[in-house]
Tab-separated table of C-alpha atoms and ligand atoms in Angstrom:
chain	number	residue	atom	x	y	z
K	53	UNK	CA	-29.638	-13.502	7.687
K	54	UNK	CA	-33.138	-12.230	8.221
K	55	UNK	CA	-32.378	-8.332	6.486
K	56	UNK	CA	-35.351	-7.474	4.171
K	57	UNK	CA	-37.035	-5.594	6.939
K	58	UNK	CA	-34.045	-3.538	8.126
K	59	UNK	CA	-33.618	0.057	7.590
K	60	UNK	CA	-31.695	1.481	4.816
K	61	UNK	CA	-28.441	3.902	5.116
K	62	UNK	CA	-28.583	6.986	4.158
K	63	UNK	CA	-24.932	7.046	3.448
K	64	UNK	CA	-24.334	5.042	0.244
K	65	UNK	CA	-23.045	7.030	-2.549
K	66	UNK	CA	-23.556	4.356	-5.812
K	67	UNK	CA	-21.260	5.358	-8.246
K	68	UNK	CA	-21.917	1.809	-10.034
K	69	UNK	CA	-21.836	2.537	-13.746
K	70	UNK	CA	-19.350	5.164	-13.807
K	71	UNK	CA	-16.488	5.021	-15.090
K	72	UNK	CA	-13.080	6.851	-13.931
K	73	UNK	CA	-11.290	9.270	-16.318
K	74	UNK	CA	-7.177	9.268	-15.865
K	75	UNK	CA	-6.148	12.694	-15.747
K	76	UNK	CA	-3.059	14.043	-17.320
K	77	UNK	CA	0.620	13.306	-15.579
K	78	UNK	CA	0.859	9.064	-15.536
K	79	UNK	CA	1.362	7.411	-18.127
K	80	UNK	CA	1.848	3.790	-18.944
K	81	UNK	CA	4.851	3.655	-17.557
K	82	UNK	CA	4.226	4.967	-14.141
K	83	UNK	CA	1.809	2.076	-14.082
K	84	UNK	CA	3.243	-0.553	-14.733
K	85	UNK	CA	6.105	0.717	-12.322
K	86	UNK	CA	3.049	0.831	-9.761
K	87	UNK	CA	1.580	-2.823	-10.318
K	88	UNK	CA	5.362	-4.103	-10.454
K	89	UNK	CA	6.022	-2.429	-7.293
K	90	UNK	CA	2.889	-3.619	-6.089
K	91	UNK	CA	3.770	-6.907	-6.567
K	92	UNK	CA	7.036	-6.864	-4.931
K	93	UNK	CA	6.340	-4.520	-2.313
K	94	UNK	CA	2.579	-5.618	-1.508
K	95	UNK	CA	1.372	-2.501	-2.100
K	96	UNK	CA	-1.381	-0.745	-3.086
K	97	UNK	CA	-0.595	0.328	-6.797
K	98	UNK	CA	-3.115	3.107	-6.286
K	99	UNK	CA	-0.815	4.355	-2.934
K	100	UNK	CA	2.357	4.251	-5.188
K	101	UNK	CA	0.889	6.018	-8.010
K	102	UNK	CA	0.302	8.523	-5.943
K	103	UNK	CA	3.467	8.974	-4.361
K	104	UNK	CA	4.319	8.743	-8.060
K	105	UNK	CA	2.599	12.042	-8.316
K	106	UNK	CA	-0.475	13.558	-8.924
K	107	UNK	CA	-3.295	10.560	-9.255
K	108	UNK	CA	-5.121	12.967	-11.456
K	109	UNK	CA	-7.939	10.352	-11.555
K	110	UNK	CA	-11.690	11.745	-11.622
K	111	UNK	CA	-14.873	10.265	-11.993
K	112	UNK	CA	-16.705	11.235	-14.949
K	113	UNK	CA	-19.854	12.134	-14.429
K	114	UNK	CA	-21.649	9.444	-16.972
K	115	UNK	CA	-24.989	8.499	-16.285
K	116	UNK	CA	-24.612	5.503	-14.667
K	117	UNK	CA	-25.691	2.117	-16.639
K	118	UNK	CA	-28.636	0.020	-15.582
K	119	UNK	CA	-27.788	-2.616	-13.057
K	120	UNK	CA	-28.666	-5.947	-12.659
K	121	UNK	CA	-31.216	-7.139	-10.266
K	122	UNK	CA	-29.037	-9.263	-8.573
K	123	UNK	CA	-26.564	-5.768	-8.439
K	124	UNK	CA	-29.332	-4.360	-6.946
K	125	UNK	CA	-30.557	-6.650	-4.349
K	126	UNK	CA	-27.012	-6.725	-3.207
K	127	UNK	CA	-26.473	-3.079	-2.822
K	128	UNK	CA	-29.853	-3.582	-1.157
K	129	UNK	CA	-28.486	-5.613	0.990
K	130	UNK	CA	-25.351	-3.726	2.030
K	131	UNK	CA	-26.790	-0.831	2.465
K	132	UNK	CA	-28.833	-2.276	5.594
K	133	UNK	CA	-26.131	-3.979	6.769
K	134	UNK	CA	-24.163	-0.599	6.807
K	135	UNK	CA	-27.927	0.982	8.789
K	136	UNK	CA	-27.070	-1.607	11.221
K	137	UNK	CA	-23.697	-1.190	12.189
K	138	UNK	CA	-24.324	2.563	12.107
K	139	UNK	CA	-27.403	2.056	15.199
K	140	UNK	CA	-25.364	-0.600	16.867
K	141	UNK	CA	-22.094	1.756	16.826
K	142	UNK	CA	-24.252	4.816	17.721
K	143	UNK	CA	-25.426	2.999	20.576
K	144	UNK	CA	-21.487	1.786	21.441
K	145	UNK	CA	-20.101	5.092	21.549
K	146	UNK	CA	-22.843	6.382	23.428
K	147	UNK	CA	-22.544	4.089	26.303
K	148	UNK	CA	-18.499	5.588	26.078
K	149	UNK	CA	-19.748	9.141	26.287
K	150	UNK	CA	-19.074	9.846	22.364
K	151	UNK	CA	-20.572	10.225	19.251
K	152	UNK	CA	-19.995	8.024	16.544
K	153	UNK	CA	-19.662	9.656	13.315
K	154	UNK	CA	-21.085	7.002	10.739
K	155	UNK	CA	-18.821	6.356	7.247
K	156	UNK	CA	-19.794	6.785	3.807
K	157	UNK	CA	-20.202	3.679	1.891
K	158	UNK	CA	-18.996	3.932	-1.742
K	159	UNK	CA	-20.650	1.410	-4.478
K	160	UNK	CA	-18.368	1.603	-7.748
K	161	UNK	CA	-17.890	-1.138	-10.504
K	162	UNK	CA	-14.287	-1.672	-11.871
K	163	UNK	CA	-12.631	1.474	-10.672
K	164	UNK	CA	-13.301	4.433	-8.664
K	165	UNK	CA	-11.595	8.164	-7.111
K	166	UNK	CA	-11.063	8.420	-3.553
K	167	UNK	CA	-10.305	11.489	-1.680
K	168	UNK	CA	-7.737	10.187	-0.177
K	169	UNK	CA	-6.441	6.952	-0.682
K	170	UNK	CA	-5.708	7.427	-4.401
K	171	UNK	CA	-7.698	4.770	-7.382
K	172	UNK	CA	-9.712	2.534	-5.816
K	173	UNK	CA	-9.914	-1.023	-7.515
K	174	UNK	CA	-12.468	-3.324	-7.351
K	175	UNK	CA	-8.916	-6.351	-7.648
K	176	UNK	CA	-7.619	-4.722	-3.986
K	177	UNK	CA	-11.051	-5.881	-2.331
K	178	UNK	CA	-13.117	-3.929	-0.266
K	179	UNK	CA	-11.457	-1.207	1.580
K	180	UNK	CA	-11.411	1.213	4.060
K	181	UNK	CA	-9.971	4.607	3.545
K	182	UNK	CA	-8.676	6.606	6.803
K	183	UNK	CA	-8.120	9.616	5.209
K	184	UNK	CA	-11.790	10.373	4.216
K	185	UNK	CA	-13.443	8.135	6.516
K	186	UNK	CA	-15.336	5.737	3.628
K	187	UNK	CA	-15.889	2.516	2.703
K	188	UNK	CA	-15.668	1.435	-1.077
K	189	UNK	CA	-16.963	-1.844	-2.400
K	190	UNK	CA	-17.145	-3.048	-5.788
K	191	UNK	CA	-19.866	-5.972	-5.478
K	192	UNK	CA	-17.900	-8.439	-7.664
K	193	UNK	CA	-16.125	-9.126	-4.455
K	194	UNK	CA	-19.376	-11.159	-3.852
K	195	UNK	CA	-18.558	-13.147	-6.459
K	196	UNK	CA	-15.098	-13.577	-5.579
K	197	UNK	CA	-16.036	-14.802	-1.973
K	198	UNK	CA	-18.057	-17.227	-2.968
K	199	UNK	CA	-14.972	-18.333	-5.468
K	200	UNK	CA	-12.971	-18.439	-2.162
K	201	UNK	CA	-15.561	-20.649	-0.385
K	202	UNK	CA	-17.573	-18.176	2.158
K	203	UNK	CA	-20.820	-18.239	0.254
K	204	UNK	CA	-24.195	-16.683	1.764
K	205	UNK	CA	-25.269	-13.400	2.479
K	206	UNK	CA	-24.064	-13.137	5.885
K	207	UNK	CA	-20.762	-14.217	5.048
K	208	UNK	CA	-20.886	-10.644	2.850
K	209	UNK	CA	-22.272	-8.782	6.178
K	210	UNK	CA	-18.820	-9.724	7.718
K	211	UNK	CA	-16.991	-8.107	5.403
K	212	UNK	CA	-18.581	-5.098	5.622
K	213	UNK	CA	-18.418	-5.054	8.995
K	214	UNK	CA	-14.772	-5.593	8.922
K	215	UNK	CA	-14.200	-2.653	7.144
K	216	UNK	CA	-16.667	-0.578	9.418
K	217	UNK	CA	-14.399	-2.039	12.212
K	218	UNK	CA	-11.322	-0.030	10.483
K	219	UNK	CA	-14.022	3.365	10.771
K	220	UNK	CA	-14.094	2.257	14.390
K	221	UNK	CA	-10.252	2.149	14.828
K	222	UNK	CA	-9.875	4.960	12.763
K	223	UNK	CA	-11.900	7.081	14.952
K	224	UNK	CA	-11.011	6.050	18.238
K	225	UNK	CA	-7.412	6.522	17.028
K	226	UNK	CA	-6.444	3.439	17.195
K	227	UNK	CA	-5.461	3.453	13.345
K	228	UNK	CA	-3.042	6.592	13.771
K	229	UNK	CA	-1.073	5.382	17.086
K	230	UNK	CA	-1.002	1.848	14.887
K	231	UNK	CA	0.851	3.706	12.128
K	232	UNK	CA	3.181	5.439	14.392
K	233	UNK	CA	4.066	2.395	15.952
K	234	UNK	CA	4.998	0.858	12.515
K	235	UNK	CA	7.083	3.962	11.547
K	236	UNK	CA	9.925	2.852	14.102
K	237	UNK	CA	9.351	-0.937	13.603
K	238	UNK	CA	11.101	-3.262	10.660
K	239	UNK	CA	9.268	-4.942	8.083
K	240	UNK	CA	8.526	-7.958	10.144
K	241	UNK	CA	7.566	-5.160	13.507
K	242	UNK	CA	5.440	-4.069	10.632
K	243	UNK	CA	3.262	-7.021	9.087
K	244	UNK	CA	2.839	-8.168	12.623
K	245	UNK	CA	1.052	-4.572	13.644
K	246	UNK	CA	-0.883	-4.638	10.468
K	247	UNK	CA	-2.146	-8.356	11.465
K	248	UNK	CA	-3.277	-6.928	14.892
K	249	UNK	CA	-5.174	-4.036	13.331
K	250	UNK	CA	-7.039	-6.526	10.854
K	251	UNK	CA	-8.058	-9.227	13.591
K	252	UNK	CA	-9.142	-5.974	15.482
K	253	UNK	CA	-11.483	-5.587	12.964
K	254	UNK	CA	-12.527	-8.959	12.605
K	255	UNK	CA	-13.628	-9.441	16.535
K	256	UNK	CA	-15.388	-5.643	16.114
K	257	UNK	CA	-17.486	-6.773	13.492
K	258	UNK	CA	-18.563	-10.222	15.516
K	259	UNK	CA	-19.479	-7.336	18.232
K	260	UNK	CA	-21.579	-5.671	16.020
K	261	UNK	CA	-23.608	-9.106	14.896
K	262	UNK	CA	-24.082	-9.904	18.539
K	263	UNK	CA	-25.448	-6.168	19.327
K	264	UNK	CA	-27.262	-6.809	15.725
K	265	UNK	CA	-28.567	-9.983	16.793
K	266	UNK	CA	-29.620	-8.943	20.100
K	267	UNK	CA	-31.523	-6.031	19.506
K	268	UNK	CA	-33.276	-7.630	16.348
K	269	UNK	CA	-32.807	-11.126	15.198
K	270	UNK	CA	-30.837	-11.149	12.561
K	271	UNK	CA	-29.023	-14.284	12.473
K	272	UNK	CA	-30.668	-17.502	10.983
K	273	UNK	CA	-29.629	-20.776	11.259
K	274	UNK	CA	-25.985	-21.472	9.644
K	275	UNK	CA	-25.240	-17.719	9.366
K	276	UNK	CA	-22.149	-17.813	12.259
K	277	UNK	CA	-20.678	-21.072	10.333
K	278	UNK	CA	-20.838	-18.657	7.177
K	279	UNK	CA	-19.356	-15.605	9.230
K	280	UNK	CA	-16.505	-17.966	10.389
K	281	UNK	CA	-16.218	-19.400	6.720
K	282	UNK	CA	-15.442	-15.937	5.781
K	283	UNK	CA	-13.256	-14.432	8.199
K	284	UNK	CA	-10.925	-18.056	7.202
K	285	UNK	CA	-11.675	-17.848	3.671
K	286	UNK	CA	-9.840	-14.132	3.952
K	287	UNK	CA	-6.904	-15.924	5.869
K	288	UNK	CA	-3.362	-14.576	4.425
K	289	UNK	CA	-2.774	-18.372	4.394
K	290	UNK	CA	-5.392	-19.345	2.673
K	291	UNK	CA	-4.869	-16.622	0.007
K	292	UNK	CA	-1.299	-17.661	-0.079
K	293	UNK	CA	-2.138	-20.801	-1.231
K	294	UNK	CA	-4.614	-20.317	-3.458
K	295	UNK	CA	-2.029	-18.204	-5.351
K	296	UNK	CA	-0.044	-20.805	-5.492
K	297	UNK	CA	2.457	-19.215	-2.959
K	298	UNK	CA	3.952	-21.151	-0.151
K	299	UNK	CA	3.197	-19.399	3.079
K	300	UNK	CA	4.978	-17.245	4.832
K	301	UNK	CA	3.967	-15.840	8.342
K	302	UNK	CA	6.156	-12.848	8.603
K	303	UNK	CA	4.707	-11.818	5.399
K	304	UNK	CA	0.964	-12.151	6.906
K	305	UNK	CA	-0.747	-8.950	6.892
K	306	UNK	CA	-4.221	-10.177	8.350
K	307	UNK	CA	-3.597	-12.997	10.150
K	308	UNK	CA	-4.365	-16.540	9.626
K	309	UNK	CA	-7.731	-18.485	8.733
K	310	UNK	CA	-8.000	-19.693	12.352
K	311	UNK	CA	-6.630	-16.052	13.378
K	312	UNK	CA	-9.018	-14.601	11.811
K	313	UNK	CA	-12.258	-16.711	12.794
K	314	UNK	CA	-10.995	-17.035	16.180
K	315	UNK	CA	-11.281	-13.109	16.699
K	316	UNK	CA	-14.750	-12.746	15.135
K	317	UNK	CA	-16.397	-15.412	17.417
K	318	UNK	CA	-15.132	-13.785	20.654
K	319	UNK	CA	-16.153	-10.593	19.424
K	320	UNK	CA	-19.334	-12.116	18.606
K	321	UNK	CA	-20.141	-14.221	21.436
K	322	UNK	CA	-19.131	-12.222	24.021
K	323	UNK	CA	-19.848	-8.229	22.671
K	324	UNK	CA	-17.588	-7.279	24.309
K	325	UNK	CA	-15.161	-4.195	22.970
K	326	UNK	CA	-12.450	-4.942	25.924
K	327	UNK	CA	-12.211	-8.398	24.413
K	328	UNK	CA	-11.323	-7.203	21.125
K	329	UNK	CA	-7.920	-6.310	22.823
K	330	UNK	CA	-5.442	-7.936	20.312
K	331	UNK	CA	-2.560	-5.531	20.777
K	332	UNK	CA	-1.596	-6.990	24.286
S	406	LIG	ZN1	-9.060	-5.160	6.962
């Protein structure tokens, strides 16, 4: 991906470095409740600690520790990626008639305080938070793509991009009339809404590399194979597997590998939002 050019976002906030202070309330036990829970339930340990009660968790304000080079290329890196969705967006929503409010973008190593969404952790993956509209990435998760197969730096773009497509939902409402929906539906009503909502994301961030590629180039030779290799490598079937769990469909909460890739390239090659229609 041709990037070192690009502009830089102004709406990072690195918190690499720092480290996250538990507050008073939960103890041991309320954790381990959470990550047994977590396992069982699939879900977020940080949600159920906070319907536990009071997450109490605050970053400490330590100076933050010298990062590698390699830490800091990629953060480079993201933060033009993030620049880019935020013009090609801009110019999305403007074409609608609205503005598009651009996310924050939270860098954090290990663990970090959200407003909203409770302790973020860099095992959950990246993330999107509705409830105060930002993106957190611990950039491990590079690392841990490249363990899943989806090496390359635009392979990394993608994933940022999918969680900028969850900003997207979030703000045209999508997100909201998607959790409304799941609130009268059974488990299985459930997963299968959640799957919609993530291959949502998946074809708006092909949109945004075919505005991004449009306007200014940015895909080399290889770097769709890569995007591809990433939306599969994310597959709930392929992460089944490589935990060493048979797979399960119903359970899928993203969709599978072919799901998954299939979405991106017709957001990609076509984009097209109307396309990106994968509730009906
Ligand atoms: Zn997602």
């Amino acid at each position: 991906m041709r990037w070192k050019k690009g502009r830089r976002s102004q709406n990072i906030d690195d918190r690499r470095g720092q480290t996250v202070r538990r507050g008073a309330g939960i103890g041991g036990g309320a954790i381990v409740i959470a990550l047994l829970a977590a396992v069982f339930f699939g879900q977020n340990p940080a949600t159920i600690l906070e319907q536990l009660g009071g997450m109490g968790a605050t970053t400490s304000q330590v100076p933050a520790q010298r990062q590698s080079a390699a830490s800091d290329e990629a953060a480079d890196f993201v933060s033009v990626v993030l620049a880019d969705t935020e013009d090609v967006w801009n110019q999305l929503f403007a074409q609608r008639g609205s503005r598009y409010r651009a996310p924050q973008l939270v860098l954090y190593s290990g663990a970090t305080s959200t407003d909203a969404c409770g302790l973020g952790q860099a095992a959950a993956g990246p993330f999107y938070c509705p409830g105060d509209y930002k993106l957190y990435i611990d950039l491990s998760f590079l690392n841990e793509l490249k363990r899943l197969g989806a090496p390359g730096d635009f392979a990394f773009a993608y994933v940022v991009a999918h969680e900028v497509g969850h900003h997207v939902q979030n703000l045209a409402g999508t997100a909201s009339e998607v959790r409304q929906a799941q609130a009268r539906s059974s488990k299985a009503g459930q997963n299968a809404l959640q799957v919609k909502m993530e291959l949502q994301a998946d074809c708006y961030a092909g949109v945004w590399a075919h505005h991004a590629h449009r306007e200014r180039q940015i895909l080399e030779k290889g770097d769709v194979e890569e995007g591809l290799a990433a939306a599969a490598s994310v597959g709930d079937d392929r992460l089944q597997k490589a935990a060493g769990r048979r797979v399960h469909p119903e359970s899928f909460t993203h969709g599978s590998s072919e799901q998954r890739s299939r979405w991106f390239y017709a957001g990609l090659e076509s984009g097209n939002l109307e396309v990106c229609d994968t509730f009906s």
